[in-house]
Amino acid sequence: MTAKQIVKLVLTGSLSPVDVVETYLDRAKKLNPKINAFITIAEEHARRSAEELEKRLKKGFPGKLIGVPIAVKDVISTKGIETTCASKILKGYVPPYDATVIRRLKAEGAIIIGKTNMDEFAMGSSTELSAYGPTRNPWNLERVVGGSSGGSGAAVAARMAPIALGSDTGGSIRCPASFCNIVGLKPTYGTVSRYGLISYACSLEQIGPMTVDVNDCALLMEVITGKDCFDSTMIDYKFKWTPREVKGLRMAVPKEFFGEGTDERVANRVWDIIKLLESHGAIYEEISFPLARYVLACYYIIAMSEASSNLARYDGVRYGPPCDLSLPWYDSYSKIRGEGFGIEVKRRIILGCFALSAGYYGRYYLKALKLRTMIRNHVLSILKSFDVIVTPTTPFPPFKIGERVEDPLALYMADVDTVVANLAGVPAISVPAGFIDGLPVGAQFMANHCCEDLLLTVAKCIQDETNFHTKVSKEVRL
Amino acid sequence: MSDIKVKIGLECHCQMTSLKTKLFCRCPADYRGKPPNTNVCPTCLGLPGSLPYLNRRAVEEAIKVALALNCKINRRMVFYRKNYFYPDLSKNFQISQYDYPLAVDGQVTINVNGTDKVIRIKRVHIEEDPGRIVYKGSIESSPYTLVDYNRMGIALLEVVTEPDMETPTEAKAFLQELRSILEHLDVSDGSLEGSMRCDANISIEGGSRVEIKNITSFKEVERALSYEIIRQRNLLRRGVQVKRETRHWDEVRRVTVALRAKEEEMDYRYFPEPDLVPIEIADEMIKKIKEQLPELPATRRIRLVKQYGLTEYEARVLTSDKHLADFFEKLVSIHGNPKIDCNLVINELLRLLNEKNIGVRDLKFTPLEVSELLRMVDEGTISWKSAKYVLRKMVETGEHPRKIVEIEGIRRIASIEEIEKYVDMVFEKYREDVEEALREPKVVHKLVGEVLKETKMLADPKITFQIVSKRIEKLRELKK
């Protein structure tokens, strides 16, 4: 069932919020041991919320998401529900406040059903790097689910929740969406409040929807976008979408993202989608994106630099594992950070500190910022002549658990198609584009700032023609 | 000390105490006296996911100061993160400024021993105050360290000077002027504990630059610098090189202690704060603030000289403390005798304030009561000498001057009839002296003294002298 259908049934009285919550809780509890999508299933909270919503319904104050359970990535602060970022260092941390997006969801009647698994502090592309173990792909339990919002992707793919929130710093919504056969949207930078989103790389990341279909994606966008005085990096924008035809849509196809390093079968699936859109009157042109070879280096230097500073606060003084009072404070810090952070997080902190340090700042961080401006300008110049840029979401289909985790560079390659949108701050969507040997593949579309409506129009056309989104893995049939 | 060249530069941190809320959240700025860790929110506590949101008033207040310090205001201002680990810093980085600070290139004129001197201002920027480390007992004996984040995120203004000062006295004079400017602008209340702190850079000819940290009040600056000059001079005298290092001012032992050498200098890994956007400062905004700038100490000094006929020195003493000058002007407006009023304020009142180590605003009375006191002198009810005594009592008890005079039985005897009674007594008692006085005019003074003693010094000496002289004169004529 989609969120839209749930809202309708709840409003007509066919279903009560409690019925809905119980159904999804049941599925989540049964499937989670197999998939490991949730770090926390917020059973008690969900039930209590559902009961309160019933009262609210009687008073006649429904909401756009009345009675809809939602899975929330464990990087988003939820008042009263443990929020760990899949890290040992935040074990036991219960936020005393709600993220702005959570406040908005609650105001519209959504019910948080649980907190989903992820790569520790959102650093990863497979959800293997979690202190709570890897999330398994509902389409093939031996395969990764993508990341870092892998738990949210799996929860929606396995229908443990109708909709989910993820966060996307370099592809963390789109990659798992593509690996899970669902829709994932990274909104324009500054359109969704980051207040309460636990920072990894603040200048790159956005919270965004992960849903079964395009309509739910739009519904969620309506609720979570809009200015928030707590986030100074926001722009004045309120999401609005009216579906229309794709006729005349101009698509840019940068050949660098289809060539070397990209699985040919993935490229072919995306070409199928391009042809499909062409048959509906869209036009495409192959273009060159010469900066493609620099995007990963640029992205990782900026992300790691910001991360090294953002993650400094985890020292055991205010939350997380308690300080060792027998040690001087700096030794206690070292101990807590040494034991609390996973290997990838430590790697990124150390590299980030290096890139910002005296004597290297100009060579790495500053240079990456300059490169970022060039990449952004290049993307925007393409989007002057085209409406969208089409690429695969990831260069390869879901890989085996354990296959790349020992080799960070091989893992970073998963982000090569997605980081461009984060560097440029433009919106990007991943849409189901079919299957390779039973494994889902996604097509990615980028558009100009605040042109989410265009992305949804394209996605809707693909969805209506392919119906890929209706397919559910056999593994998750109960 | 005078033969060796000394260069002193200051880095002053002033809390903008006039703001209602903290710099990057909406917690109250008035953190003093609250139970530990109660004046906090997710943002100042650095909770995961929280973000800073700028208090725009802080920028306006800072612009006021930058203009008063004759600085150039940058039209685009950027916040940076200064990264270092310390328990009082909730995020383990401080939001501060680095490139593109609020303002640069200003200057302030100070005056030491009647000579003017220009001190250049290198930069003025805004940053957040860390929390406070609290020890149980002393640093050494404390079994653990406590942290209080109530102060975390308070808006600070950092004013950095060029190394233009040559003596600790000049440094003190600069800080006094800065404080007075901040108080005239109503940006910072320097009397609040810890509201103004500073670090000092000092180098003496032939040595390296040494930074002294943790000078927690402007008063301590002169002390710390004097100590450091002696220390460095002694090293040089013994042929030991002064190392480039950072030292810590130990307020209790009154010495500086080595903190870290140059090789151990921190690398703060400054980078632009990605959670805050660059702030554009419009010309109109600067213009508007400039137009609304209140009178500053320098202009006030000139006005005080012109308007009340004070000396340059008197005006300077008054304007070194805004509230002292305010007190004076209020007093003049009621009592109307600038010379006397100024004398009372800068000599008598200021001495008492220094002695008791309190500020003008700690006084339990207003200029109105002081004008009453002076009126009693004018009326002849009490003597100037008694007035000083009553003023001290006023400072100590806050009682109304007329009440003090009444209770303590202080008054001035000025009525001729009353004094004559005493003169009668004395003339009766000291017949021999009276006889002598008829021949030797000098002895008159002795008689006057005796009369004054009899009145417990309350009689007006002038009137008493006149009466005694007249009496002697009469006796002399009678004898003839």
PDB file of C-alpha atoms in Angstrom, chain A residues 130-320:
ATOM      1  CA  SER A 130      27.191  -0.219  10.773  1.00  0.00           C
ATOM      2  CA  ALA A 131      27.901  -1.070  14.393  1.00  0.00           C
ATOM      3  CA  TYR A 132      24.640  -3.033  14.161  1.00  0.00           C
ATOM      4  CA  GLY A 133      25.684  -5.289  11.283  1.00  0.00           C
ATOM      5  CA  PRO A 134      24.883  -4.980   7.565  1.00  0.00           C
ATOM      6  CA  THR A 135      21.397  -4.557   6.164  1.00  0.00           C
ATOM      7  CA  ARG A 136      20.565  -7.286   3.638  1.00  0.00           C
ATOM      8  CA  ASN A 137      19.050  -6.529   0.270  1.00  0.00           C
ATOM      9  CA  PRO A 138      15.423  -7.729   0.169  1.00  0.00           C
ATOM     10  CA  TRP A 139      15.973  -8.735  -3.474  1.00  0.00           C
ATOM     11  CA  ASN A 140      18.913 -10.944  -2.631  1.00  0.00           C
ATOM     12  CA  LEU A 141      19.931 -11.482   0.962  1.00  0.00           C
ATOM     13  CA  GLU A 142      23.583 -12.079   0.024  1.00  0.00           C
ATOM     14  CA  ARG A 143      23.792  -8.667  -1.575  1.00  0.00           C
ATOM     15  CA  VAL A 144      24.243  -5.185  -0.135  1.00  0.00           C
ATOM     16  CA  VAL A 145      21.334  -2.798  -0.029  1.00  0.00           C
ATOM     17  CA  GLY A 146      23.343   0.277  -0.951  1.00  0.00           C
ATOM     18  CA  GLY A 147      23.959   3.134   1.374  1.00  0.00           C
ATOM     19  CA  SER A 148      24.241   4.916   3.438  1.00  0.00           C
ATOM     20  CA  SER A 149      20.427   5.058   3.838  1.00  0.00           C
ATOM     21  CA  GLY A 150      20.286   1.296   3.269  1.00  0.00           C
ATOM     22  CA  GLY A 151      17.950   0.550   6.160  1.00  0.00           C
ATOM     23  CA  SER A 152      15.375   3.013   4.866  1.00  0.00           C
ATOM     24  CA  GLY A 153      15.686   1.565   1.354  1.00  0.00           C
ATOM     25  CA  ALA A 154      15.260  -1.988   2.588  1.00  0.00           C
ATOM     26  CA  ALA A 155      12.362  -1.071   4.901  1.00  0.00           C
ATOM     27  CA  VAL A 156      10.397   0.387   1.984  1.00  0.00           C
ATOM     28  CA  ALA A 157      11.404  -2.368  -0.467  1.00  0.00           C
ATOM     29  CA  ALA A 158      10.332  -4.998   2.057  1.00  0.00           C
ATOM     30  CA  ARG A 159       7.143  -3.011   2.782  1.00  0.00           C
ATOM     31  CA  MET A 160       8.041  -2.823   6.472  1.00  0.00           C
ATOM     32  CA  ALA A 161       7.071   0.824   6.101  1.00  0.00           C
ATOM     33  CA  PRO A 162       5.226   2.521   3.256  1.00  0.00           C
ATOM     34  CA  ILE A 163       7.614   5.474   3.163  1.00  0.00           C
ATOM     35  CA  ALA A 164      10.951   6.424   4.660  1.00  0.00           C
ATOM     36  CA  LEU A 165      13.308   9.320   5.179  1.00  0.00           C
ATOM     37  CA  GLY A 166      16.931   9.079   4.213  1.00  0.00           C
ATOM     38  CA  SER A 167      19.760  11.560   4.020  1.00  0.00           C
ATOM     39  CA  ASP A 168      21.947  12.104   0.998  1.00  0.00           C
ATOM     40  CA  THR A 169      25.469  13.506   1.278  1.00  0.00           C
ATOM     41  CA  GLY A 170      26.950  11.962  -1.856  1.00  0.00           C
ATOM     42  CA  GLY A 171      24.244   9.595  -3.048  1.00  0.00           C
ATOM     43  CA  SER A 172      23.077   8.030   0.201  1.00  0.00           C
ATOM     44  CA  ILE A 173      19.379   8.182  -0.745  1.00  0.00           C
ATOM     45  CA  ARG A 174      19.704   7.434  -4.438  1.00  0.00           C
ATOM     46  CA  CYS A 175      22.143   4.530  -4.203  1.00  0.00           C
ATOM     47  CA  PRO A 176      19.961   2.383  -1.908  1.00  0.00           C
ATOM     48  CA  ALA A 177      16.849   3.481  -3.826  1.00  0.00           C
ATOM     49  CA  SER A 178      18.438   2.121  -6.969  1.00  0.00           C
ATOM     50  CA  PHE A 179      19.560  -1.104  -5.252  1.00  0.00           C
ATOM     51  CA  CYS A 180      16.065  -1.597  -3.766  1.00  0.00           C
ATOM     52  CA  ASN A 181      13.806  -0.783  -6.739  1.00  0.00           C
ATOM     53  CA  ILE A 182      12.252   2.272  -5.105  1.00  0.00           C
ATOM     54  CA  VAL A 183      12.107   6.030  -5.716  1.00  0.00           C
ATOM     55  CA  GLY A 184      14.660   8.189  -3.888  1.00  0.00           C
ATOM     56  CA  LEU A 185      14.962  11.957  -4.162  1.00  0.00           C
ATOM     57  CA  LYS A 186      17.744  14.223  -2.992  1.00  0.00           C
ATOM     58  CA  PRO A 187      16.154  17.675  -2.875  1.00  0.00           C
ATOM     59  CA  THR A 188      17.864  20.940  -3.811  1.00  0.00           C
ATOM     60  CA  TYR A 189      20.338  22.005  -1.138  1.00  0.00           C
ATOM     61  CA  GLY A 190      18.543  24.355   1.240  1.00  0.00           C
ATOM     62  CA  THR A 191      14.968  23.226   0.648  1.00  0.00           C
ATOM     63  CA  VAL A 192      14.647  20.763   3.537  1.00  0.00           C
ATOM     64  CA  SER A 193      15.722  21.794   7.033  1.00  0.00           C
ATOM     65  CA  ARG A 194      18.822  20.014   8.316  1.00  0.00           C
ATOM     66  CA  TYR A 195      18.058  20.949  11.919  1.00  0.00           C
ATOM     67  CA  GLY A 196      18.234  17.657  13.775  1.00  0.00           C
ATOM     68  CA  LEU A 197      20.053  15.825  10.984  1.00  0.00           C
ATOM     69  CA  ILE A 198      23.277  14.622  12.561  1.00  0.00           C
ATOM     70  CA  SER A 199      25.943  16.238  10.432  1.00  0.00           C
ATOM     71  CA  TYR A 200      28.422  14.350   8.337  1.00  0.00           C
ATOM     72  CA  ALA A 201      29.185  16.950   5.666  1.00  0.00           C
ATOM     73  CA  CYS A 202      26.865  19.907   6.159  1.00  0.00           C
ATOM     74  CA  SER A 203      27.491  21.699   2.886  1.00  0.00           C
ATOM     75  CA  LEU A 204      26.497  18.643   0.845  1.00  0.00           C
ATOM     76  CA  GLU A 205      23.693  16.820   2.596  1.00  0.00           C
ATOM     77  CA  GLN A 206      19.933  16.968   2.505  1.00  0.00           C
ATOM     78  CA  ILE A 207      17.150  14.879   3.981  1.00  0.00           C
ATOM     79  CA  GLY A 208      14.883  13.370   1.348  1.00  0.00           C
ATOM     80  CA  PRO A 209      12.058  10.904   0.685  1.00  0.00           C
ATOM     81  CA  MET A 210      12.434   7.221  -0.150  1.00  0.00           C
ATOM     82  CA  THR A 211       9.154   5.791  -1.387  1.00  0.00           C
ATOM     83  CA  VAL A 212       7.564   3.066  -3.431  1.00  0.00           C
ATOM     84  CA  ASP A 213       6.179   5.458  -6.000  1.00  0.00           C
ATOM     85  CA  VAL A 214       6.398   8.986  -7.297  1.00  0.00           C
ATOM     86  CA  ASN A 215       3.122  10.208  -5.776  1.00  0.00           C
ATOM     87  CA  ASP A 216       4.293   9.371  -2.279  1.00  0.00           C
ATOM     88  CA  CYS A 217       7.584  11.046  -3.016  1.00  0.00           C
ATOM     89  CA  ALA A 218       5.681  14.225  -3.880  1.00  0.00           C
ATOM     90  CA  LEU A 219       3.460  13.894  -0.817  1.00  0.00           C
ATOM     91  CA  LEU A 220       6.463  13.611   1.481  1.00  0.00           C
ATOM     92  CA  MET A 221       8.167  16.546  -0.224  1.00  0.00           C
ATOM     93  CA  GLU A 222       5.091  18.693   0.417  1.00  0.00           C
ATOM     94  CA  VAL A 223       5.438  17.992   4.108  1.00  0.00           C
ATOM     95  CA  ILE A 224       9.185  18.270   4.666  1.00  0.00           C
ATOM     96  CA  THR A 225      10.152  21.259   2.513  1.00  0.00           C
ATOM     97  CA  GLY A 226       9.832  24.869   3.566  1.00  0.00           C
ATOM     98  CA  LYS A 227      11.859  27.436   5.436  1.00  0.00           C
ATOM     99  CA  ASP A 228      12.994  26.842   8.990  1.00  0.00           C
ATOM    100  CA  CYS A 229      14.596  29.536  11.137  1.00  0.00           C
ATOM    101  CA  PHE A 230      16.871  26.954  12.771  1.00  0.00           C
ATOM    102  CA  ASP A 231      18.712  26.210   9.523  1.00  0.00           C
ATOM    103  CA  SER A 232      20.545  29.255   8.152  1.00  0.00           C
ATOM    104  CA  THR A 233      21.451  27.599   4.853  1.00  0.00           C
ATOM    105  CA  MET A 234      17.861  27.403   3.604  1.00  0.00           C
ATOM    106  CA  ILE A 235      16.318  29.123   0.627  1.00  0.00           C
ATOM    107  CA  ASP A 236      12.753  30.294   0.273  1.00  0.00           C
ATOM    108  CA  TYR A 237      11.097  27.428  -1.545  1.00  0.00           C
ATOM    109  CA  LYS A 238       7.932  25.447  -1.135  1.00  0.00           C
ATOM    110  CA  PHE A 239       7.546  22.288  -3.140  1.00  0.00           C
ATOM    111  CA  LYS A 240       4.659  22.116  -5.618  1.00  0.00           C
ATOM    112  CA  TRP A 241       4.077  19.592  -8.367  1.00  0.00           C
ATOM    113  CA  THR A 242       1.491  19.207 -11.075  1.00  0.00           C
ATOM    114  CA  PRO A 243       2.195  16.203 -13.300  1.00  0.00           C
ATOM    115  CA  ARG A 244       2.512  17.030 -16.990  1.00  0.00           C
ATOM    116  CA  GLU A 245       3.767  15.497 -20.229  1.00  0.00           C
ATOM    117  CA  VAL A 246       7.431  14.893 -21.000  1.00  0.00           C
ATOM    118  CA  LYS A 247       6.963  15.971 -24.587  1.00  0.00           C
ATOM    119  CA  GLY A 248       9.749  18.329 -25.626  1.00  0.00           C
ATOM    120  CA  LEU A 249      11.829  17.580 -22.521  1.00  0.00           C
ATOM    121  CA  ARG A 250      15.513  18.030 -23.308  1.00  0.00           C
ATOM    122  CA  MET A 251      17.782  15.387 -21.807  1.00  0.00           C
ATOM    123  CA  ALA A 252      21.583  15.555 -21.574  1.00  0.00           C
ATOM    124  CA  VAL A 253      23.387  12.216 -21.539  1.00  0.00           C
ATOM    125  CA  PRO A 254      26.979  12.693 -20.342  1.00  0.00           C
ATOM    126  CA  LYS A 255      28.915   9.875 -21.955  1.00  0.00           C
ATOM    127  CA  GLU A 256      31.552   9.704 -19.196  1.00  0.00           C
ATOM    128  CA  PHE A 257      28.938   8.204 -16.889  1.00  0.00           C
ATOM    129  CA  PHE A 258      28.098   5.391 -19.278  1.00  0.00           C
ATOM    130  CA  GLY A 259      31.572   4.325 -20.316  1.00  0.00           C
ATOM    131  CA  GLU A 260      34.545   2.840 -18.545  1.00  0.00           C
ATOM    132  CA  GLY A 261      33.860   1.663 -14.988  1.00  0.00           C
ATOM    133  CA  THR A 262      30.138   1.332 -15.634  1.00  0.00           C
ATOM    134  CA  ASP A 263      28.573  -2.104 -15.949  1.00  0.00           C
ATOM    135  CA  GLU A 264      27.349  -2.375 -19.525  1.00  0.00           C
ATOM    136  CA  ARG A 265      24.109  -3.978 -18.439  1.00  0.00           C
ATOM    137  CA  VAL A 266      23.404  -1.033 -16.138  1.00  0.00           C
ATOM    138  CA  ALA A 267      24.145   1.402 -18.963  1.00  0.00           C
ATOM    139  CA  ASN A 268      21.764  -0.527 -21.216  1.00  0.00           C
ATOM    140  CA  ARG A 269      18.916  -0.380 -18.675  1.00  0.00           C
ATOM    141  CA  VAL A 270      19.322   3.379 -18.439  1.00  0.00           C
ATOM    142  CA  TRP A 271      19.436   3.676 -22.248  1.00  0.00           C
ATOM    143  CA  ASP A 272      16.161   1.744 -22.336  1.00  0.00           C
ATOM    144  CA  ILE A 273      14.667   4.414 -20.088  1.00  0.00           C
ATOM    145  CA  ILE A 274      16.056   7.207 -22.263  1.00  0.00           C
ATOM    146  CA  LYS A 275      14.495   5.594 -25.359  1.00  0.00           C
ATOM    147  CA  LEU A 276      11.242   5.166 -23.505  1.00  0.00           C
ATOM    148  CA  LEU A 277      11.148   8.868 -22.724  1.00  0.00           C
ATOM    149  CA  GLU A 278      12.100   9.635 -26.302  1.00  0.00           C
ATOM    150  CA  SER A 279       9.096   7.646 -27.464  1.00  0.00           C
ATOM    151  CA  HIS A 280       7.022  10.057 -25.392  1.00  0.00           C
ATOM    152  CA  GLY A 281       8.403  13.088 -27.137  1.00  0.00           C
ATOM    153  CA  ALA A 282      11.467  13.852 -25.044  1.00  0.00           C
ATOM    154  CA  ILE A 283      14.677  14.554 -26.903  1.00  0.00           C
ATOM    155  CA  TYR A 284      18.205  13.673 -25.850  1.00  0.00           C
ATOM    156  CA  GLU A 285      21.724  14.578 -26.759  1.00  0.00           C
ATOM    157  CA  GLU A 286      25.002  12.974 -25.731  1.00  0.00           C
ATOM    158  CA  ILE A 287      27.322  15.456 -24.117  1.00  0.00           C
ATOM    159  CA  SER A 288      30.714  15.467 -22.515  1.00  0.00           C
ATOM    160  CA  PHE A 289      31.383  16.045 -18.824  1.00  0.00           C
ATOM    161  CA  PRO A 290      35.179  16.333 -18.734  1.00  0.00           C
ATOM    162  CA  LEU A 291      35.293  17.084 -15.009  1.00  0.00           C
ATOM    163  CA  ALA A 292      33.850  13.627 -14.272  1.00  0.00           C
ATOM    164  CA  ARG A 293      37.236  12.230 -13.337  1.00  0.00           C
ATOM    165  CA  TYR A 294      37.636  14.786 -10.531  1.00  0.00           C
ATOM    166  CA  VAL A 295      34.239  14.520  -8.887  1.00  0.00           C
ATOM    167  CA  LEU A 296      35.084  11.782  -6.388  1.00  0.00           C
ATOM    168  CA  ALA A 297      38.303  13.414  -5.202  1.00  0.00           C
ATOM    169  CA  CYS A 298      36.556  16.762  -4.871  1.00  0.00           C
ATOM    170  CA  TYR A 299      33.616  15.248  -3.008  1.00  0.00           C
ATOM    171  CA  TYR A 300      35.670  13.171  -0.598  1.00  0.00           C
ATOM    172  CA  ILE A 301      38.054  15.965   0.363  1.00  0.00           C
ATOM    173  CA  ILE A 302      35.183  18.323   1.205  1.00  0.00           C
ATOM    174  CA  ALA A 303      33.112  15.655   2.937  1.00  0.00           C
ATOM    175  CA  MET A 304      35.988  14.354   5.028  1.00  0.00           C
ATOM    176  CA  SER A 305      37.156  17.846   5.988  1.00  0.00           C
ATOM    177  CA  GLU A 306      33.723  18.836   7.233  1.00  0.00           C
ATOM    178  CA  ALA A 307      33.301  15.469   8.924  1.00  0.00           C
ATOM    179  CA  SER A 308      36.557  15.823  10.853  1.00  0.00           C
ATOM    180  CA  SER A 309      35.123  18.927  12.496  1.00  0.00           C
ATOM    181  CA  ASN A 310      31.499  17.775  12.779  1.00  0.00           C
ATOM    182  CA  LEU A 311      32.463  14.585  14.582  1.00  0.00           C
ATOM    183  CA  ALA A 312      34.769  16.295  17.066  1.00  0.00           C
ATOM    184  CA  ARG A 313      31.919  16.678  19.549  1.00  0.00           C
ATOM    185  CA  TYR A 314      31.742  12.958  20.314  1.00  0.00           C
ATOM    186  CA  ASP A 315      33.989  12.949  23.346  1.00  0.00           C
ATOM    187  CA  GLY A 316      31.920  11.232  26.014  1.00  0.00           C
ATOM    188  CA  VAL A 317      31.337  14.380  28.064  1.00  0.00           C
ATOM    189  CA  ARG A 318      27.702  15.113  27.262  1.00  0.00           C
ATOM    190  CA  TYR A 319      26.351  11.885  25.769  1.00  0.00           C
ATOM    191  CA  GLY A 320      27.454   8.495  24.582  1.00  0.00           C
TER     192      GLY A 320
END
